[in-house]
mmCIF file of C-alpha atoms in Angstrom:
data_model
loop_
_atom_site.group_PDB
_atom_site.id
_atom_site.type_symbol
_atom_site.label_atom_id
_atom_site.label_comp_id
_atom_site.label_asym_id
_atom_site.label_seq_id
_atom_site.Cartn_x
_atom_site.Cartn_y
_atom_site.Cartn_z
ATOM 1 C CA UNK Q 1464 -16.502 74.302 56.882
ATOM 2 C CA UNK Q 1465 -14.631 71.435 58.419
ATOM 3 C CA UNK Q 1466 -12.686 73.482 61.024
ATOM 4 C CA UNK Q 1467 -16.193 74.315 62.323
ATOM 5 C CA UNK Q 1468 -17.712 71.064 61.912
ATOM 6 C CA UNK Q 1469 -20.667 72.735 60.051
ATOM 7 C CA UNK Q 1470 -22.358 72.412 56.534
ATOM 8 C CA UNK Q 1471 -23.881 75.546 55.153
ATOM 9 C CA UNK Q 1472 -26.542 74.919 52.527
ATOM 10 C CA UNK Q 1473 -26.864 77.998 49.889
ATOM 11 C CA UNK Q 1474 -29.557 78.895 47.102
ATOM 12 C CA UNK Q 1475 -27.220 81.152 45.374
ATOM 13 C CA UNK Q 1476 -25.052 83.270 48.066
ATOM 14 C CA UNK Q 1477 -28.811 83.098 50.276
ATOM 15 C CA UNK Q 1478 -28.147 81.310 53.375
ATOM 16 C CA UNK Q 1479 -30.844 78.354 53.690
ATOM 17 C CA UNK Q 1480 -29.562 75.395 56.535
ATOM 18 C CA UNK Q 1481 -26.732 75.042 58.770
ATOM 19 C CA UNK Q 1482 -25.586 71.528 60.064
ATOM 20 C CA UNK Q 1483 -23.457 70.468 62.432
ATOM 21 C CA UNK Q 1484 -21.731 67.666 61.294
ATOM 22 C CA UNK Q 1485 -19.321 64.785 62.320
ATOM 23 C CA UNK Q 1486 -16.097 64.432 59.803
ATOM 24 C CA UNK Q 1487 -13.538 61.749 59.529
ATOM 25 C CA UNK Q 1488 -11.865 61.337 62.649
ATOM 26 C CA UNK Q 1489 -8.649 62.304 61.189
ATOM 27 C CA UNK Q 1490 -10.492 65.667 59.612
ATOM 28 C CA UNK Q 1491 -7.615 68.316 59.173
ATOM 29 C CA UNK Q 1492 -6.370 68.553 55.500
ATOM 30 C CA UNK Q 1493 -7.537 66.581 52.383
ATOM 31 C CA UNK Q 1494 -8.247 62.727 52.093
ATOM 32 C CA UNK Q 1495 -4.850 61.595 50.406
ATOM 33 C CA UNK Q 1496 -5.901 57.396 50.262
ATOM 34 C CA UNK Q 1497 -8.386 54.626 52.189
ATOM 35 C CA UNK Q 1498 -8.365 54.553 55.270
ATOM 36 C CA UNK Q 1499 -6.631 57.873 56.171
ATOM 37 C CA UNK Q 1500 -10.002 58.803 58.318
ATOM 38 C CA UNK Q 1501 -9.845 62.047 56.599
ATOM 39 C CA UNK Q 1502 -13.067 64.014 54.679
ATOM 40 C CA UNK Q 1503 -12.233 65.293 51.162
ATOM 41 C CA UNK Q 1504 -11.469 69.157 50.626
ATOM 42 C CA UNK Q 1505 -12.683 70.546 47.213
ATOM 43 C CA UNK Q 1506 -15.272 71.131 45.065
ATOM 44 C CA UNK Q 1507 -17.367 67.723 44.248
ATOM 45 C CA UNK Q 1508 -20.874 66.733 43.050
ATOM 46 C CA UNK Q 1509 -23.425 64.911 44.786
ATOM 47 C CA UNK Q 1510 -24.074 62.495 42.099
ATOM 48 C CA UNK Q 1511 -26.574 59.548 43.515
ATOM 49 C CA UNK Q 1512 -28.752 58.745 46.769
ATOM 50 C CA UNK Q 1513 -27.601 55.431 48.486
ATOM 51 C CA UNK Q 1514 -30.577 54.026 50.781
ATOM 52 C CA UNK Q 1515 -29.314 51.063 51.124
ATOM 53 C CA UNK Q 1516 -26.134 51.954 52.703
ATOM 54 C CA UNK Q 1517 -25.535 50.991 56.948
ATOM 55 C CA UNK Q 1518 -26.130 54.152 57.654
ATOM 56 C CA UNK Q 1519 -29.233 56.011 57.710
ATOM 57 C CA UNK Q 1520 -29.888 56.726 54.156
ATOM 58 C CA UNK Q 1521 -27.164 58.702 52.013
ATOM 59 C CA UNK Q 1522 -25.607 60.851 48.967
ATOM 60 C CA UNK Q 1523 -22.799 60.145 47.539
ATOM 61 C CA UNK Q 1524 -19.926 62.602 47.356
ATOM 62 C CA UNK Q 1525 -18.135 61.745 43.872
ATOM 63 C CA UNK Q 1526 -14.520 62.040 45.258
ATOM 64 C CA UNK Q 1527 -12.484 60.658 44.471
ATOM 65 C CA UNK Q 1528 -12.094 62.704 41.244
ATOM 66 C CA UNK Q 1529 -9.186 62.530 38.369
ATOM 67 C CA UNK Q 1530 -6.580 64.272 40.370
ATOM 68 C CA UNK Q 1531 -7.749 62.476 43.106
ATOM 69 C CA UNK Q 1532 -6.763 59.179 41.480
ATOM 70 C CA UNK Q 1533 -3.563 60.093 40.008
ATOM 71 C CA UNK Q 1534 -2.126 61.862 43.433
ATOM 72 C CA UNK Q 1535 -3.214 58.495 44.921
ATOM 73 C CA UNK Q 1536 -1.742 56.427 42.127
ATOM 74 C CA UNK Q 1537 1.637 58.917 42.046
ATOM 75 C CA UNK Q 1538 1.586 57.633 45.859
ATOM 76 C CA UNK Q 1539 1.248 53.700 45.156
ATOM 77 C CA UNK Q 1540 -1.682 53.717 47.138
ATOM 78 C CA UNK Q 1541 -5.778 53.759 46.856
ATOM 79 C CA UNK Q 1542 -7.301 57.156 47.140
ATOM 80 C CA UNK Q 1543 -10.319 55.565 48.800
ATOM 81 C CA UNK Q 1544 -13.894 56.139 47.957
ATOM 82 C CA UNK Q 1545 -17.643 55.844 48.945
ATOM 83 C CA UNK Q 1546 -17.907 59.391 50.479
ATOM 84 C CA UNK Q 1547 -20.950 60.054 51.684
ATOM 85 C CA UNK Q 1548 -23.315 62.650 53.503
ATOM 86 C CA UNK Q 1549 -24.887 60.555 55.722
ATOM 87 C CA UNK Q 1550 -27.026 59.838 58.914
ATOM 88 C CA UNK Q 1551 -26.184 57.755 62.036
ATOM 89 C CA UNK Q 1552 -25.420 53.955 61.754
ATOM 90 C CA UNK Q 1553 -28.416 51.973 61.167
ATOM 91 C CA UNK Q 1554 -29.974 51.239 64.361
ATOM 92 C CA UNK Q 1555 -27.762 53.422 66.354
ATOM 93 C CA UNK Q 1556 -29.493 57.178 65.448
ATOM 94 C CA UNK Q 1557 -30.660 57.035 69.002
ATOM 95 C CA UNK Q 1558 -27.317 57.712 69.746
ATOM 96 C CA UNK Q 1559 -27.103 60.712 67.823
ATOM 97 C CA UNK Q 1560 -26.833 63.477 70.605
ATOM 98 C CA UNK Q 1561 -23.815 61.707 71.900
ATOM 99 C CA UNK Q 1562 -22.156 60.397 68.403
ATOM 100 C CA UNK Q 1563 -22.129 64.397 66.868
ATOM 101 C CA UNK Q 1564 -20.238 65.816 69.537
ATOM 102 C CA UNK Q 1565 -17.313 63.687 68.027
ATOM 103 C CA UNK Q 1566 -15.196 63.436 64.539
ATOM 104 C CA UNK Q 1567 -16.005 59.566 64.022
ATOM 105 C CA UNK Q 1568 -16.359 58.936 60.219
ATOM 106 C CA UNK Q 1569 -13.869 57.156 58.129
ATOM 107 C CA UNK Q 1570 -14.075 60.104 55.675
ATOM 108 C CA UNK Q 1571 -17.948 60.973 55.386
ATOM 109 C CA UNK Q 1572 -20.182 63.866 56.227
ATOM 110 C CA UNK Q 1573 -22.541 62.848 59.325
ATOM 111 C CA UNK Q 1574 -25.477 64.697 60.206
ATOM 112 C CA UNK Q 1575 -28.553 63.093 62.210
ATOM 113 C CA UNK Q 1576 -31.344 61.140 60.747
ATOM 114 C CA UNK Q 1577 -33.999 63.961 61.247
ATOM 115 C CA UNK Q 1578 -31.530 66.287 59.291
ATOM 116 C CA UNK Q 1579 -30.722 63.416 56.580
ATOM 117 C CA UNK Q 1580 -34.748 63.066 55.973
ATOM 118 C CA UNK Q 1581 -34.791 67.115 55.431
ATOM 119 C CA UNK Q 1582 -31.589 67.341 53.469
ATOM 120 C CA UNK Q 1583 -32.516 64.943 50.937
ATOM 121 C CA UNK Q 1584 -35.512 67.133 50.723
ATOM 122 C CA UNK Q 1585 -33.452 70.145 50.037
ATOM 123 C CA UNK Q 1586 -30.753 68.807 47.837
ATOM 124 C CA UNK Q 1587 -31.395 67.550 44.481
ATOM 125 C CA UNK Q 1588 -28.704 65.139 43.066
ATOM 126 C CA UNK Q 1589 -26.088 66.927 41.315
ATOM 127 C CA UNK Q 1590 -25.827 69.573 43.575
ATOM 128 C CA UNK Q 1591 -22.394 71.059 43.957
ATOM 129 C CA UNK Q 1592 -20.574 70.635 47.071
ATOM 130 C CA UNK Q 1593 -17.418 72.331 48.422
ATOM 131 C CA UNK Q 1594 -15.439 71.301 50.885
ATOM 132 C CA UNK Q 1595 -12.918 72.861 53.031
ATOM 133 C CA UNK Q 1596 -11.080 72.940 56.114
ATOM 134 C CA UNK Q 1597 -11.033 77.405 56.352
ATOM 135 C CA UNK Q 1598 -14.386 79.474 54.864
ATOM 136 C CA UNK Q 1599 -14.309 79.836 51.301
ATOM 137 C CA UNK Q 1600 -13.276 83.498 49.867
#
C-alpha cells in the first residue's frame, strides 16, 4: 500500500512478509508518463528477473500495460517503463538504513538488498502484483 510505504506479500488471503518500501518520489496517484517520479497503481504481473540492472538485482513490473499505453499516447506523451521491485543502487546498499526512510525512485518499488535476496526467494515470476495508493477492499 503506497500511502503506507509497505508491500504485503500473500499466499492466498494468508499474510506471509511485510516490506517497507521506497516509491517514486512523486508517489501519490498513478504513473501517467516517463519521468513523472510516480509508482504505477493497478494490478500487474511480475513477468522477468533483471540481475543485471544498477540496482541490486530486480523483477520487473510489466506496466506499462494496454491502457497504460493508450492514456499515454491519448496524452502525446511516453507512459514510461522499466518498473521494477528492486534493491539499493549498486554499491550504495550500505546506505540502505538512510535511503528507505525516503520516496527516491523514479517509479520503482525499493526494498533493501537482504529483503531483495529473500523476495526473489518467495516470489516466483508471474506472480500477480497490485498496486495502490489506499488498502484494497
Amino acid at each position: 500500500m503506497k500511502s503506507e510505504r509497505k508491500m504485503y506479500l500473500f499466499d492466498g488471503s494468508r499474510l506471509i512478509r511485510e516490506f517497507d518500501v521506497a516509491l517514486g518520489a512523486n508517489p501519490k496517484g498513478h504513473k501517467q508518463q516517463e519521468g513523472d517520479e510516480r509508482t504505477p497503481e493497478g494490478r500487474y504481473q511480475l513477468d522477468y528477473i533483471k540481475e543485471d540492472s544498477s540496482f541490486y538485482r530486480a523483477m520487473h513490473v510489466s506496466y506499462p500495460n494496454e491502457l497504460d499505453k493508450q492514456t499515454a499516447k491519448e496524452r502525446g506523451v511516453s507512459p514510461g517503463g522499466l518498473i521494477m521491485v528492486h534493491g539499493q543502487r549498486n554499491r550504495l546498499g550500505w546506505l540502505s538504513l538512510l535511503s528507505q526512510r525516503f520516496n527516491w525512485t523514479n517509479g520503482c518499488i525499493a526494498i533493501t538488498n537482504d529483503e531483495m535476496d529473500e523476495f526473489l526467494t518467495l516470489v516466483p515470476v508471474g506472480t500477480v502484483i497490485d498496486i495502490s495508493w489506499e488498502p484494497l477492499p
